[in-house]
Coordinates of C-alpha atoms in Angstrom, one line a residue:
A1 CA -5.7 -7.5 -0.5
P2 CA -6.5 -11.1 -1.7
M3 CA -8.9 -12.9 0.8
G4 CA -9.6 -9.5 2.6
T5 CA -13.3 -10.1 2.5
C6 CA -13.3 -13.9 3.7
W7 CA -10.5 -13.8 6.3
G8 CA -12.9 -14.2 9.1
D9 CA -12.6 -18.0 8.9
I10 CA -8.9 -17.7 9.9
S11 CA -8.1 -17.5 13.6
E12 CA -5.8 -18.9 16.4
G13 CA -6.9 -22.4 17.3
V14 CA -8.0 -23.3 13.6
R15 CA -6.7 -26.8 12.7
V16 CA -5.2 -27.6 9.3
E17 CA -3.4 -30.4 7.5
V18 CA 0.3 -29.7 6.5
P19 CA 3.3 -31.7 5.4
N20 CA 5.0 -33.4 8.3
T21 CA 8.7 -32.5 8.0
D22 CA 9.5 -34.3 11.2
C23 CA 9.5 -37.7 9.5
S24 CA 12.0 -40.2 7.9
L25 CA 9.7 -41.4 5.2
P26 CA 10.7 -41.0 1.5
T27 CA 7.3 -39.9 0.5
K28 CA 5.6 -36.6 1.5
V29 CA 3.1 -37.2 4.4
F30 CA 1.0 -35.0 6.2
W31 CA -0.1 -34.2 9.9
I32 CA -2.6 -31.9 11.5
A33 CA -1.4 -28.6 13.2
G34 CA -3.1 -25.7 14.9
I35 CA -2.5 -22.0 14.4
V36 CA -0.8 -20.6 17.4
K37 CA -0.4 -17.1 16.0
L38 CA -1.1 -15.0 12.9
A39 CA 1.0 -12.2 11.2
G40 CA -0.6 -11.2 8.1
Y41 CA -1.1 -14.1 5.8
N42 CA 1.6 -16.1 7.7
A43 CA 0.6 -18.5 10.5
L44 CA 2.7 -19.9 13.4
L45 CA 1.8 -23.8 13.4
R46 CA 2.2 -26.4 16.0
Y47 CA 1.8 -30.1 15.2
E48 CA -1.1 -31.7 17.1
G49 CA 0.3 -33.8 20.1
F50 CA 3.0 -31.2 21.0
E51 CA 0.8 -29.7 23.7
N52 CA 3.0 -26.8 25.1
D53 CA 6.3 -27.8 23.3
S54 CA 7.1 -25.0 20.8
S55 CA 10.4 -26.8 19.6
L56 CA 9.0 -27.6 16.0
D57 CA 6.7 -24.6 15.5
F58 CA 7.1 -23.3 11.9
W59 CA 5.8 -20.3 10.0
C60 CA 3.6 -20.9 6.9
N61 CA 1.7 -18.8 4.5
V62 CA -1.9 -19.7 5.1
C63 CA -2.9 -19.3 1.6
G64 CA 0.0 -21.6 0.3
S65 CA -0.6 -24.7 -1.6
D66 CA 0.5 -26.9 1.3
I67 CA -2.3 -26.1 3.8
H68 CA -5.5 -27.9 3.7
P69 CA -8.6 -28.2 5.6
V70 CA -8.9 -31.2 8.0
G71 CA -10.4 -34.1 6.2
W72 CA -8.3 -33.2 3.0
C73 CA -6.0 -36.2 3.4
A74 CA -8.9 -38.7 3.8
T75 CA -10.6 -37.5 0.6
S76 CA -7.2 -37.3 -1.4
G77 CA -6.0 -40.6 -0.2
K78 CA -3.0 -39.1 1.5
P79 CA -1.4 -40.8 4.8
L80 CA -1.6 -38.8 8.1
V81 CA 1.6 -39.7 10.0
P82 CA 2.5 -38.4 13.4
P83 CA 5.8 -36.6 13.8
R84 CA 8.7 -38.8 14.8
T85 CA 9.4 -36.8 18.0
I86 CA 6.1 -37.7 19.5
Q87 CA 5.4 -40.8 17.8
H88 CA 5.9 -42.8 21.2
K89 CA 3.3 -40.7 23.0
Y90 CA 0.1 -42.6 22.0
T91 CA -0.6 -46.0 20.7
N92 CA -4.0 -45.1 19.3
W93 CA -3.4 -41.9 17.4
K94 CA -6.8 -42.2 15.6
A95 CA -8.6 -42.0 19.1
F96 CA -6.2 -39.2 20.1
L97 CA -7.1 -37.2 16.9
V98 CA -10.9 -37.8 17.4
K99 CA -10.7 -36.4 20.7
R100 CA -8.7 -33.3 19.8
L101 CA -10.5 -32.5 16.8
T102 CA -14.2 -32.8 18.0
G103 CA -15.5 -29.4 18.0
A104 CA -12.4 -27.7 16.6
K105 CA -12.5 -25.3 13.7
T106 CA -10.8 -25.9 10.3
L107 CA -10.7 -24.1 7.0
P108 CA -13.7 -24.1 4.9
P109 CA -13.6 -26.9 2.3
D110 CA -13.5 -24.5 -0.7
F111 CA -10.6 -22.4 0.8
S112 CA -8.1 -22.9 -1.9
Q113 CA -10.7 -22.0 -4.5
K114 CA -11.4 -19.0 -2.6
V115 CA -7.8 -18.0 -2.6
S116 CA -7.4 -18.5 -6.4
E117 CA -10.6 -16.5 -7.1
S118 CA -9.4 -13.7 -4.9
M119 CA -6.3 -13.5 -7.0
Q120 CA -8.1 -13.2 -10.2
Y121 CA -7.7 -9.6 -11.6
P122 CA -10.0 -7.8 -14.2
F123 CA -7.1 -6.0 -15.8
K124 CA -5.3 -7.9 -18.6
T125 CA -2.2 -7.3 -20.5
S126 CA -2.5 -5.1 -23.6
M127 CA -5.1 -3.1 -22.1
R128 CA -4.6 0.7 -22.7
V129 CA -5.1 3.2 -19.9
E130 CA -4.5 6.8 -19.1
V131 CA -1.9 7.3 -16.3
V132 CA 0.1 10.2 -14.7
D133 CA 3.1 11.2 -16.8
K134 CA 5.8 10.5 -14.2
T135 CA 8.1 13.3 -15.6
H136 CA 5.4 15.9 -15.7
L137 CA 2.8 15.4 -13.0
C138 CA 0.4 17.9 -14.5
R139 CA -0.7 15.7 -17.4
T140 CA -1.7 12.1 -18.1
R141 CA -0.6 10.0 -21.1
V142 CA -1.5 6.6 -22.7
A143 CA 0.1 3.4 -21.2
V144 CA -0.4 -0.2 -21.9
V145 CA -0.7 -3.1 -19.3
E146 CA 2.6 -5.0 -19.7
S147 CA 2.1 -7.4 -16.6
V148 CA -0.3 -7.9 -13.6
I149 CA 1.0 -9.1 -10.4
G150 CA -1.2 -9.2 -7.4
G151 CA -3.4 -6.5 -8.6
R152 CA -0.3 -4.3 -9.4
L153 CA 0.2 -3.2 -13.0
R154 CA 3.3 -2.6 -14.8
L155 CA 2.3 0.0 -17.4
V156 CA 4.5 0.9 -20.4
Y157 CA 4.0 4.4 -21.8
E158 CA 2.7 4.0 -25.4
E159 CA 5.5 5.6 -27.1
S160 CA 8.3 3.6 -25.4
E161 CA 9.7 1.5 -28.2
D162 CA 12.0 -0.8 -26.1
K163 CA 9.3 -1.0 -23.3
T164 CA 11.6 0.5 -20.7
D165 CA 9.7 3.5 -19.9
D166 CA 7.4 2.2 -17.4
F167 CA 5.3 3.0 -14.4
W168 CA 4.0 0.7 -11.6
C169 CA 0.8 1.3 -9.8
H170 CA -2.1 -0.8 -8.2
M171 CA -5.2 -1.2 -10.5
Y172 CA -7.2 0.6 -7.9
S173 CA -4.6 3.6 -7.8
P174 CA -6.1 7.2 -8.3
L175 CA -3.4 7.7 -10.8
I176 CA -5.0 5.6 -13.6
H177 CA -8.0 6.2 -15.5
H178 CA -9.9 4.9 -18.6
I179 CA -9.1 6.3 -22.2
G180 CA -10.9 9.6 -22.6
W181 CA -11.0 10.5 -18.9
S182 CA -8.6 13.5 -19.1
R183 CA -10.7 15.1 -21.9
S184 CA -13.8 14.6 -20.0
I185 CA -12.9 16.4 -17.0
G186 CA -10.5 19.0 -18.7
H187 CA -7.1 17.5 -17.4
R188 CA -3.9 18.0 -19.5
F189 CA -3.1 15.1 -21.7
K190 CA 0.0 14.3 -23.6
R191 CA -1.1 13.1 -27.1
S192 CA 0.6 10.0 -28.4
D193 CA 2.9 10.1 -31.4
I194 CA 1.4 6.7 -32.3
T195 CA -1.6 7.6 -34.5
K196 CA -3.3 4.2 -34.5
K197 CA -3.6 1.5 -31.8
Q198 CA -1.1 -1.3 -32.1
D199 CA -2.3 -4.8 -33.0
G200 CA -3.9 -6.5 -30.0
H201 CA -4.0 -3.3 -27.9
F202 CA -7.5 -2.5 -26.4
D203 CA -9.0 0.1 -24.3
A204 CA -9.6 -1.0 -20.6
P205 CA -13.4 -0.8 -20.0
P206 CA -14.3 2.2 -17.7
H207 CA -16.2 0.1 -15.2
L208 CA -12.6 -1.5 -14.1
F209 CA -11.4 1.6 -12.6
M210 CA -11.8 2.7 -8.9
K211 CA -14.9 5.0 -8.5
V212 CA -14.7 8.3 -6.9
K213 CA -17.5 9.7 -4.6
E214 CA -19.8 11.9 -6.5
V215 CA -19.7 15.6 -5.2
D216 CA -21.9 18.5 -5.5
A217 CA -19.9 21.3 -6.8
A218 CA -22.9 23.6 -7.6
G219 CA -23.1 25.2 -4.0
E220 CA -19.9 26.5 -2.1
W221 CA -17.2 24.9 -3.8
F222 CA -13.4 25.0 -4.1
K223 CA -12.0 27.9 -6.1
E224 CA -8.8 28.8 -7.8
G225 CA -6.4 30.4 -5.5
M226 CA -7.8 28.9 -2.3
K227 CA -5.1 27.7 0.2
L228 CA -4.9 24.3 1.9
E229 CA -2.4 21.5 3.3
A230 CA -1.5 18.7 0.9
I231 CA 0.8 15.7 0.9
D232 CA 3.6 16.6 -1.6
P233 CA 3.4 13.7 -4.2
L234 CA 7.1 14.4 -5.0
N235 CA 8.0 14.1 -1.1
L236 CA 5.5 11.8 0.5
S237 CA 7.0 12.5 4.0
A238 CA 5.8 16.0 3.7
I239 CA 2.5 17.8 4.3
C240 CA 3.0 21.3 2.6
V241 CA 1.3 24.7 2.1
A242 CA -0.5 24.4 -1.2
T243 CA -2.7 26.2 -3.4
I244 CA -5.6 25.2 -5.7
R245 CA -4.4 26.1 -9.2
K246 CA -7.4 24.9 -11.4
V247 CA -10.8 23.4 -10.7
L248 CA -11.6 20.6 -13.1
A249 CA -15.0 18.7 -13.7
D250 CA -16.3 15.7 -11.5
G251 CA -14.8 17.1 -8.3
Y252 CA -11.1 17.0 -9.6
L253 CA -8.6 19.8 -8.7
M254 CA -5.2 20.7 -9.8
I255 CA -2.9 21.7 -6.8
G256 CA 0.5 23.3 -6.6
I257 CA 2.9 23.4 -3.6
D258 CA 3.6 26.8 -2.7
G259 CA 7.2 28.1 -3.2
S260 CA 8.4 25.4 -5.5
E261 CA 6.1 25.3 -8.6
A262 CA 7.5 25.4 -12.1
A263 CA 6.5 28.4 -14.0
D264 CA 4.7 26.5 -16.7
G265 CA 2.7 24.5 -14.0
S266 CA 4.2 21.2 -15.1
D267 CA 4.4 20.0 -11.5
W268 CA 0.8 20.7 -10.6
F269 CA -0.9 17.6 -9.6
C270 CA -4.4 16.2 -9.6
Y271 CA -6.2 15.2 -6.3
H272 CA -10.1 14.5 -6.2
A273 CA -11.9 16.8 -3.7
T274 CA -12.5 13.6 -1.5
S275 CA -8.9 12.7 -1.5
P276 CA -7.5 11.8 1.7
S277 CA -4.1 13.6 0.8
I278 CA -5.6 17.2 1.1
F279 CA -6.3 18.7 4.3
P280 CA -7.9 22.1 5.5
V281 CA -5.6 24.9 6.7
G282 CA -4.6 24.2 10.2
F283 CA -4.7 20.4 10.1
C284 CA -1.0 19.8 10.8
E285 CA -1.0 22.3 13.7
I286 CA -4.0 20.7 15.5
N287 CA -2.6 17.2 14.7
M288 CA 0.9 18.1 15.8
I289 CA 2.5 17.4 12.4
E290 CA 5.2 19.4 11.0
L291 CA 3.8 21.6 8.2
T292 CA 6.4 22.2 5.4
P293 CA 6.3 25.9 4.7
P294 CA 6.8 27.3 1.2
R295 CA 10.5 27.2 0.0
G296 CA 12.2 30.4 0.8
Y297 CA 9.6 31.7 3.2
A298 CA 11.4 33.7 5.8
K299 CA 8.8 34.4 8.6
L300 CA 9.3 31.3 10.7
P301 CA 7.7 29.8 12.6
F302 CA 5.2 29.6 9.8
K303 CA 1.6 31.1 10.8
W304 CA -1.3 30.5 8.4
F305 CA -3.0 33.7 9.6
D306 CA -0.2 35.9 8.7
Y307 CA 0.4 34.0 5.5
L308 CA -3.1 34.3 4.2
R309 CA -3.0 37.9 5.0
E310 CA 0.4 38.4 3.2
T311 CA -0.8 36.4 0.0
D312 CA -4.3 38.1 0.1
S313 CA -5.7 34.6 -0.2
I314 CA -8.5 32.6 1.7
A315 CA -8.5 29.1 3.0
A316 CA -10.6 26.5 1.4
P317 CA -13.7 25.9 3.6
V318 CA -13.3 23.1 6.0
K319 CA -16.7 21.7 5.1
L320 CA -15.6 20.7 1.7
F321 CA -13.0 18.2 3.0
N322 CA -13.4 14.4 3.4
K323 CA -13.9 13.9 7.1
E324 CA -14.8 10.2 7.0
V325 CA -12.5 8.0 9.2
P326 CA -13.0 4.3 8.7
N327 CA -12.7 2.0 11.8
H328 CA -9.5 0.7 10.1
G329 CA -7.9 -1.3 13.0
F330 CA -4.3 -0.2 12.2
H331 CA -2.1 0.3 15.5
V332 CA 1.4 1.9 15.8
G333 CA 4.1 -0.9 15.6
M334 CA 2.2 -3.0 13.3
K335 CA 4.4 -4.5 10.5
L336 CA 3.2 -4.6 6.7
E337 CA 4.5 -4.7 3.3
A338 CA 4.3 -1.2 1.5
V339 CA 5.0 0.3 -1.9
D340 CA 7.9 2.8 -2.0
L341 CA 5.7 5.5 -3.9
M342 CA 8.9 7.2 -4.9
E343 CA 10.1 4.0 -6.6
P344 CA 6.9 2.3 -7.2
R345 CA 8.1 -1.0 -8.5
L346 CA 9.5 -1.7 -5.0
V347 CA 7.5 -3.2 -2.1
C348 CA 9.4 -3.1 1.2
V349 CA 9.2 -4.2 4.8
A350 CA 7.6 -1.4 6.7
T351 CA 6.2 -0.4 10.1
V352 CA 3.3 1.8 10.9
T353 CA 4.8 4.6 13.2
R354 CA 1.9 7.2 13.7
I355 CA -1.7 7.4 13.1
I356 CA -3.8 10.5 12.6
H357 CA -7.4 9.7 12.0
R358 CA -7.2 7.9 8.6
L359 CA -3.6 8.9 7.9
L360 CA -0.8 6.4 8.5
R361 CA 2.9 7.3 8.7
I362 CA 4.7 4.4 7.1
H363 CA 8.2 3.8 8.0
F364 CA 10.6 1.6 5.8
D365 CA 12.6 -0.6 8.0
G366 CA 16.3 0.0 8.0
W367 CA 15.9 3.5 6.4
E368 CA 16.1 6.9 7.8
D369 CA 12.8 8.6 8.9
E370 CA 13.1 11.1 6.1
Y371 CA 11.9 8.3 3.6
D372 CA 8.8 7.8 5.6
Q373 CA 5.5 8.3 3.8
W374 CA 2.0 9.5 4.7
V375 CA -0.5 7.1 3.3
D376 CA -4.1 6.7 3.7
C377 CA -5.4 3.7 5.7
E378 CA -7.3 2.5 2.5
S379 CA -4.5 2.9 0.1
P380 CA -4.0 0.1 -2.4
D381 CA -0.3 0.4 -1.9
L382 CA -0.4 -1.3 1.6
Y383 CA -0.4 -5.2 2.0
P384 CA -0.4 -7.7 4.8
V385 CA 2.7 -9.5 5.7
G386 CA 3.2 -12.4 3.3
W387 CA 1.5 -10.6 0.3
C388 CA 4.8 -10.8 -1.6
Q389 CA 5.2 -14.4 -1.1
L390 CA 1.5 -15.1 -2.1
T391 CA 1.6 -13.1 -5.2
G392 CA 5.1 -13.9 -6.3
Y393 CA 6.1 -10.1 -6.0
Q394 CA 9.7 -9.4 -4.9
L395 CA 10.0 -8.1 -1.3
Q396 CA 12.7 -5.7 -0.5
P397 CA 14.2 -6.7 3.0
P398 CA 15.2 -4.0 5.4
A399 CA 18.3 -2.0 4.4
P400 CA 21.5 -3.7 5.5
Q401 CA 23.9 -1.6 7.8
S402 CA 26.3 -0.5 5.0
S403 CA 23.4 1.1 3.2
R404 CA 22.3 2.9 6.4
D405 CA 25.7 4.4 6.7
S406 CA 25.6 5.9 3.3
Q407 CA 22.0 7.2 3.7
S408 CA 22.7 8.7 7.1
S409 CA 25.8 10.8 5.8
S410 CA 23.6 12.0 2.9
S411 CA 20.6 12.7 5.1
K412 CA 22.7 15.1 7.2
Q413 CA 22.5 17.5 4.3
K414 CA 18.8 17.0 4.9
K415 CA 16.2 17.0 2.3
K416 CA 17.4 17.6 -1.3
A417 CA 15.7 19.6 -3.8
K418 CA 12.6 17.9 -5.2
S419 CA 13.4 15.4 -7.8
Q420 CA 11.0 14.6 -10.7
Q421 CA 8.1 12.4 -10.0
Y422 CA 8.7 8.9 -8.5
K423 CA 12.5 8.8 -9.0
G424 CA 13.4 7.0 -5.9
H425 CA 16.0 7.9 -3.2
K426 CA 16.2 4.2 -2.5
K427 CA 17.0 3.2 -6.1
I428 CA 20.8 2.7 -5.7
T429 CA 20.8 0.7 -2.6
S430 CA 17.7 -1.3 -3.1
L431 CA 19.1 -2.6 -6.4
Q432 CA 22.1 -3.9 -4.3
L433 CA 20.1 -5.6 -1.8
K434 CA 19.7 -9.3 -2.1
E435 CA 16.2 -9.5 -3.5
E436 CA 14.5 -12.5 -1.8
L437 CA 10.9 -13.5 -1.1
L438 CA 9.7 -13.2 2.4
D439 CA 10.8 -16.3 4.5
G440 CA 8.7 -16.3 7.4
E441 CA 11.1 -17.9 9.9
E442 CA 13.5 -15.1 9.8
Y443 CA 11.1 -12.3 10.9
S444 CA 9.6 -11.5 14.2
F445 CA 6.2 -10.0 14.0
L446 CA 5.1 -7.4 16.2
Q447 CA 1.6 -6.3 17.2
G448 CA 2.1 -2.8 18.6
A449 CA 0.2 -1.2 21.4
S450 CA -2.8 0.7 20.3
D451 CA -2.4 4.3 19.5
Q452 CA -4.5 6.8 21.2
E453 CA -4.4 9.2 18.2
S454 CA -6.1 6.6 16.0
N455 CA -9.7 7.3 15.5
G456 CA -12.7 9.7 16.0
S457 CA -12.6 12.9 14.2
A458 CA -13.6 15.4 16.9
S459 CA -10.3 17.2 16.9
Y460 CA -9.5 16.6 13.2
Y461 CA -10.4 20.1 11.9
I462 CA -9.4 23.4 13.4
K463 CA -11.7 26.4 13.6
Q464 CA -10.5 28.9 11.1
E465 CA -9.7 32.6 12.0
P466 CA -11.9 35.1 10.3

């Protein structure tokens, strides 16, 4: 996220210069305020001189254009004027400020420059990329970058003449690749009807894309037919019984969900061997997550040992899976802004409700639990509170009560059959929502208690039965 690498300068107690709204002057004047509390990019600020009086505290995006380091007014020739409410408290405000600010921290002088640099993105409009075909997960096709907002790309599939056939993803999404990637690893690819590049379109250079870890497939490696557990890309609230259908080059695997695959393999999907979305057999059981058995499988409760015997198959070896757990710092109850990956143009108000090592359960505020998503802690689809406001992206507020009533009646019929890729459940109601940018004052931000499940991978993997 923007400023992710240089946020260390920001903490409670830091002083800044901000517009003084408690003032009757016709021109814009400033005063000094201190950060009382932080929530994502947003800071709760209190004007200097109010001591313990919180009556005029206000929320503000720290990276906004109206927040400056102390000293900015002096160098810019702007007046510092104390708020009207406390004007009577001191006769010598200059001496008061000198006393209060000696030894205090403020923003670095180049803070606004750092903000703008952290929001420069290497992807440009008219670049061509290969991206998953949202109607046939098993293949990629060429798309062109139509717009870039906050590092998120609106890609229009190359054959779309009216430019409405689009797909949103982050520039670091595992779903996009450089032109020629599919051929190089043996992945299915939909050839474009367009024989030559359109004017102005050019291939995005390969170095712009997220690198995957190199793997050694020479020794013991994944094989076709091996069983595993995988997040279903068509229903991200479910971790399902799955099978490796094809082993591609460079560590990529084509995976199918048992019991619901199309006969032609059109809904197989590609995960890298190091992907945090695939797990060894037994992962759900040991972490007390409900595993989704193959559709139509009668012998419930599902037992992996019996299933492997019945299908005459073997489990992918535990040691081949990615066991790294970063010290991510997420806790249950934390608020954030998260992409609805079933309708990936939408960024919604969300809460972390469970943490299993590096895996986060993301709940969309105001929606039923069945719309929750399992997302990796390093996913490029999770953003701090205030990200939409900072980047100018539209934030979907929590669903209003009327939408909740309609969704709860539909959810009683429980999960519907799988839809095609990324066709959102929320589409109808989200479009009816009043789409507003985040307005800090109307939100209360929660820092949840820490979750004991969070880190350490001691119990991450189960011992496989012979």
